[in-house]
Amino acid sequence: MIGLAGTFSISGCAPSNDDSNSEDRIIQMLDERRYDDVIEMIENDPDPEVKKTYSTYLVQAYLGVAHLEPLSFSNKVLARQSSSTEQDVSPVDRMIPDCDPSAMSERDEIDFRCTLWRIFRNLTRKNFSQLERASLVAQKYFDKDTESTNSINFIGAYVETLLTLHLIKETILYYDQLDPIADSDQDISALFRLIGDTTQSAERALSRAKHVSQIKITQSISGFQDENLFTDKNKNWSDQIDFRNESGIPLIRSIAYSTSQDMETIAGKVLIIRELDRFIIELSGADQKDR
Amino acid sequence: MRHISLKSSLTLHRVLASSLILLCFMLLDASNSLSDFSTQLLYGDTSTFWGTLNDLNRTTYSLSEVNEILDSEFGIPKEGIGRADFEFLSDTETGMKDYFSKGRIGLSAEALAGGIARNRVFPEVKGYGAYSFHTEYGFLEPYDRSESSWNYQLFTLLGIGKVEMVDALAIDLYPRIPSVESFLFFWGAEGTIGYKNIFSSTMWSRNQIYVSPTVFYLDESETAKKFKINHRKASLRWRTESEWRVQPFENLDPIFELGALGISGPQPTPFRPLPKSWDLIHDLETFPSAGQLFGIGSRLVLRNSDSTFSFLLDGGFYGGYLGAGANLQIKNFSLSAGSWGYEQSSGFRIIESRIRYLEVGYSSEI
């Protein structure tokens, strides 16, 4: 009794450890895939400092809600893809035809065009809003790239990479159904807004990626292979990380080209459209057939 | 009178095997030269997280394999402990005799290995293995069995060991597990003061306070270089313990006793199997959340009057988790088994590490 009384009085003097408790609870919810609970807990907290403190977990919870956890998303991309029926060919299948839907091994040689097809198929409109939200939280609360830890930059790079890919998909699908003659200026403006969003997201992705060790980026994107969507194993990493360097692969080249153009001028717009056309031809595989 | 006891607390196979060998030697030695001797051996859960890490190490790093291996591990700590203790007690004849009636030297070999994977979005993997050896020496004044009395103990301890740790995002596990191996050095003290109040021949109470500060140092420098401290951690284990015992039926043989136990402090369980390195590995907080600081439970005891047989059964809610344990003592041999839950976080009932153990022992006066 004396002991217990003593303990109560000692505990009363103890410093509060609410912060570490909250963090443990948040991680426990992430372990249990209770992503909505994490979002509710952090977003609804009246103290703005809470959102800043736990912003990395908030970003991860949005990724979880969007079913974009890196390991399981990579598995979905590598898994056998469902086939479109002849009557109901999805826009992505139409845009990037002739890809083998069977399960892919990380040890298989990476075909850029068909890997992009797999990624596009698994990035749905349903998870786009969560991804956008994750990006907004990261932009608002993550410190500058140079001041952030490796892990935070990695999370930021991952979010922005997915968002970039999502926006590229939206852009080419939107462009594909545009009729430059019949459609209004508003529709054309919407296209350039999409391109603008894409390039900004790509800028953010690569800015974060510059501060993450190469191995993490390559593993996350390519499934532990040496080569991946953004780099070429035969080229120096630091050369490729600057995506304005036009020696990169087509996707990077196209984005780089777009950002280098002034979208406010007609000449700039024409050049961007030409680049988009070239990119879409590459995606369709027509250029390979021509060769 | 000198008193020797050997106690081993084991959960890892290799520690178990070495301790069994040690135990055999002790028993052989005892049968040859000692008139009265005692020993204890404990065995516990053997599953450790290093199995998972080894699985990861063996894979060809297919994403699906990594996902599959980690999928069942999230938020579930795996932990194994092992301990072998040797204790030597001797009557004090000069110097401290006025304050402590006994001097004590203890030797302990301990092992702790385990780990946890957390966060399904960007998985973090933590794994650890700590193997240490420490000595304890000091003085004590035990309770008097026949009348109300004080008990006080004061020991210092000094230990060395090896710690291997992995703390990484799952993605960092390629191309090899990035474990860091460190030399461990630690020192500290243990102090206990308690009072046993015998109200009558059928009822007594015991109140005790225990404090043990320890400072750990980790050296991660390469062996050829000078000792360099990379990490320093100070921990404070403390606990208060109140036990009340009553004999509901007089003149029974064996004697039947009912007890109530209240414990407070980090890891408040009646049995204390955790090695010293637990404090370092789990970054023990002196004052974690209040919920994990308290434990209450009951105790049933069956014993004969000449102390050659006793059976003790503990059960209760300790530190946020239900737990139970039993101890059987026949003459000089004892056998203990139980299962207790320990909180690994600073919160209440967030990450439970469940330690199941089996201990056998032998002790004797020589």
Short mmCIF file of N, CA, C and O in Angstrom, two decimals, chain B residues 29-76:
data_model
loop_
_atom_site.label_atom_id
_atom_site.label_comp_id
_atom_site.label_asym_id
_atom_site.label_seq_id
_atom_site.Cartn_x
_atom_site.Cartn_y
_atom_site.Cartn_z
N ASP B 29 29.45 -31.57 -9.80
CA ASP B 29 30.34 -31.00 -8.81
C ASP B 29 29.69 -31.06 -7.43
O ASP B 29 30.30 -31.42 -6.43
N ALA B 30 28.38 -30.74 -7.39
CA ALA B 30 27.67 -30.71 -6.12
C ALA B 30 27.62 -32.10 -5.49
O ALA B 30 27.83 -32.27 -4.29
N SER B 31 27.37 -33.10 -6.33
CA SER B 31 27.24 -34.44 -5.79
C SER B 31 28.57 -34.93 -5.21
O SER B 31 28.60 -35.76 -4.32
N ASN B 32 29.68 -34.39 -5.77
CA ASN B 32 30.98 -34.85 -5.30
C ASN B 32 31.45 -34.14 -4.03
O ASN B 32 32.05 -34.73 -3.16
N SER B 33 31.19 -32.82 -3.97
CA SER B 33 31.86 -32.08 -2.93
C SER B 33 30.95 -31.30 -1.99
O SER B 33 31.41 -30.82 -0.96
N LEU B 34 29.70 -31.11 -2.35
CA LEU B 34 28.86 -30.27 -1.53
C LEU B 34 27.80 -31.08 -0.82
O LEU B 34 27.21 -31.99 -1.38
N SER B 35 27.56 -30.74 0.39
CA SER B 35 26.55 -31.47 1.14
C SER B 35 25.16 -31.00 0.78
O SER B 35 24.20 -31.75 0.83
N ASP B 36 25.02 -29.76 0.40
CA ASP B 36 23.70 -29.21 0.10
C ASP B 36 23.86 -28.16 -1.00
O ASP B 36 24.68 -27.26 -0.87
N PHE B 37 23.09 -28.27 -2.07
CA PHE B 37 23.30 -27.40 -3.22
C PHE B 37 21.98 -27.13 -3.91
O PHE B 37 21.04 -27.91 -3.80
N SER B 38 21.85 -26.03 -4.62
CA SER B 38 20.59 -25.79 -5.32
C SER B 38 20.83 -25.13 -6.67
O SER B 38 21.82 -24.40 -6.86
N THR B 39 19.95 -25.40 -7.63
CA THR B 39 20.08 -24.82 -8.96
C THR B 39 18.72 -24.57 -9.60
O THR B 39 17.75 -25.22 -9.24
N GLN B 40 18.67 -23.63 -10.54
CA GLN B 40 17.41 -23.32 -11.24
C GLN B 40 17.69 -23.14 -12.73
O GLN B 40 18.70 -22.57 -13.10
N LEU B 41 16.76 -23.60 -13.54
CA LEU B 41 16.91 -23.47 -15.00
C LEU B 41 15.59 -22.98 -15.60
O LEU B 41 14.53 -23.50 -15.27
N LEU B 42 15.67 -22.00 -16.46
CA LEU B 42 14.45 -21.45 -17.07
C LEU B 42 14.53 -21.50 -18.59
O LEU B 42 15.57 -21.22 -19.18
N TYR B 43 13.41 -21.87 -19.22
CA TYR B 43 13.35 -21.94 -20.68
C TYR B 43 12.12 -21.18 -21.17
O TYR B 43 11.06 -21.26 -20.55
N GLY B 44 12.25 -20.44 -22.25
CA GLY B 44 11.11 -19.65 -22.72
C GLY B 44 10.94 -19.69 -24.21
O GLY B 44 11.45 -20.57 -24.88
N ASP B 45 10.19 -18.71 -24.71
CA ASP B 45 9.85 -18.62 -26.13
C ASP B 45 11.12 -18.54 -26.98
O ASP B 45 12.02 -17.77 -26.68
N THR B 46 11.17 -19.33 -28.05
CA THR B 46 12.37 -19.33 -28.87
C THR B 46 12.21 -18.56 -30.17
O THR B 46 13.17 -18.39 -30.91
N SER B 47 11.00 -18.13 -30.48
CA SER B 47 10.81 -17.46 -31.77
C SER B 47 11.43 -16.08 -31.73
O SER B 47 11.18 -15.31 -30.82
N THR B 48 12.25 -15.79 -32.67
CA THR B 48 12.88 -14.48 -32.71
C THR B 48 12.75 -13.87 -34.10
O THR B 48 12.56 -14.58 -35.08
N PHE B 49 12.89 -12.59 -34.13
CA PHE B 49 12.73 -11.87 -35.38
C PHE B 49 13.89 -12.14 -36.33
O PHE B 49 13.78 -11.93 -37.52
N TRP B 50 15.02 -12.63 -35.79
CA TRP B 50 16.16 -12.86 -36.66
C TRP B 50 15.85 -13.94 -37.68
O TRP B 50 16.45 -13.98 -38.75
N GLY B 51 14.91 -14.80 -37.36
CA GLY B 51 14.48 -15.79 -38.35
C GLY B 51 13.91 -15.09 -39.56
O GLY B 51 14.21 -15.44 -40.70
N THR B 52 13.12 -14.05 -39.30
CA THR B 52 12.53 -13.29 -40.40
C THR B 52 13.61 -12.59 -41.21
O THR B 52 13.59 -12.59 -42.43
N LEU B 53 14.55 -11.99 -40.50
CA LEU B 53 15.62 -11.28 -41.21
C LEU B 53 16.45 -12.27 -42.04
O LEU B 53 16.84 -11.96 -43.16
N ASN B 54 16.68 -13.45 -41.47
CA ASN B 54 17.41 -14.45 -42.24
C ASN B 54 16.63 -14.89 -43.47
O ASN B 54 17.19 -15.11 -44.52
N ASP B 55 15.30 -14.98 -43.30
CA ASP B 55 14.46 -15.30 -44.46
C ASP B 55 14.63 -14.24 -45.53
O ASP B 55 14.76 -14.54 -46.71
N LEU B 56 14.63 -12.99 -45.09
CA LEU B 56 14.80 -11.88 -46.05
C LEU B 56 16.16 -11.98 -46.72
O LEU B 56 16.31 -11.72 -47.90
N ASN B 57 17.15 -12.35 -45.93
CA ASN B 57 18.51 -12.44 -46.43
C ASN B 57 18.64 -13.52 -47.49
O ASN B 57 19.41 -13.41 -48.43
N ARG B 58 17.84 -14.59 -47.30
CA ARG B 58 17.94 -15.73 -48.22
C ARG B 58 17.18 -15.50 -49.52
O ARG B 58 17.43 -16.14 -50.50
N THR B 59 16.19 -14.60 -49.49
CA THR B 59 15.37 -14.42 -50.68
C THR B 59 16.17 -13.81 -51.80
O THR B 59 17.23 -13.23 -51.59
N THR B 60 15.64 -13.94 -52.99
CA THR B 60 16.30 -13.33 -54.14
C THR B 60 15.75 -11.92 -54.36
O THR B 60 15.88 -11.35 -55.40
N TYR B 61 15.12 -11.42 -53.34
CA TYR B 61 14.57 -10.07 -53.37
C TYR B 61 13.51 -9.87 -54.44
O TYR B 61 13.49 -8.87 -55.14
N SER B 62 12.65 -10.85 -54.52
CA SER B 62 11.46 -10.62 -55.31
C SER B 62 10.54 -9.82 -54.41
O SER B 62 10.45 -10.08 -53.21
N LEU B 63 9.88 -8.84 -54.97
CA LEU B 63 9.00 -7.99 -54.16
C LEU B 63 7.92 -8.81 -53.48
O LEU B 63 7.57 -8.57 -52.33
N SER B 64 7.38 -9.78 -54.22
CA SER B 64 6.30 -10.57 -53.63
C SER B 64 6.80 -11.36 -52.43
O SER B 64 6.11 -11.52 -51.44
N GLU B 65 8.05 -11.83 -52.52
CA GLU B 65 8.62 -12.59 -51.39
C GLU B 65 8.81 -11.69 -50.18
O GLU B 65 8.46 -12.05 -49.06
N VAL B 66 9.36 -10.52 -50.41
CA VAL B 66 9.56 -9.58 -49.30
C VAL B 66 8.22 -9.22 -48.67
O VAL B 66 8.06 -9.23 -47.45
N ASN B 67 7.25 -8.97 -49.53
CA ASN B 67 5.91 -8.62 -49.05
C ASN B 67 5.32 -9.75 -48.21
O ASN B 67 4.75 -9.53 -47.14
N GLU B 68 5.50 -10.96 -48.72
CA GLU B 68 4.93 -12.13 -48.04
C GLU B 68 5.59 -12.34 -46.67
O GLU B 68 4.92 -12.60 -45.68
N ILE B 69 6.92 -12.18 -46.64
CA ILE B 69 7.64 -12.40 -45.38
C ILE B 69 7.24 -11.37 -44.34
O ILE B 69 7.00 -11.68 -43.18
N LEU B 70 7.13 -10.13 -44.77
CA LEU B 70 6.83 -9.07 -43.80
C LEU B 70 5.35 -9.01 -43.44
O LEU B 70 4.99 -8.54 -42.37
N ASP B 71 4.50 -9.50 -44.34
CA ASP B 71 3.06 -9.28 -44.18
C ASP B 71 2.52 -9.76 -42.84
O ASP B 71 1.70 -9.11 -42.22
N SER B 72 3.00 -10.90 -42.39
CA SER B 72 2.46 -11.45 -41.15
C SER B 72 3.16 -10.88 -39.92
O SER B 72 2.82 -11.23 -38.80
N GLU B 73 4.16 -10.03 -40.13
CA GLU B 73 4.98 -9.58 -39.01
C GLU B 73 4.58 -8.21 -38.46
O GLU B 73 5.01 -7.84 -37.38
N PHE B 74 3.79 -7.46 -39.22
CA PHE B 74 3.58 -6.07 -38.85
C PHE B 74 2.98 -5.91 -37.46
O PHE B 74 1.95 -6.50 -37.14
N GLY B 75 3.63 -5.09 -36.66
CA GLY B 75 3.11 -4.74 -35.34
C GLY B 75 3.16 -5.87 -34.33
O GLY B 75 2.66 -5.72 -33.23
N ILE B 76 3.75 -7.00 -34.71
CA ILE B 76 3.81 -8.12 -33.76
C ILE B 76 5.27 -8.35 -33.38
O ILE B 76 6.04 -8.90 -34.17
#
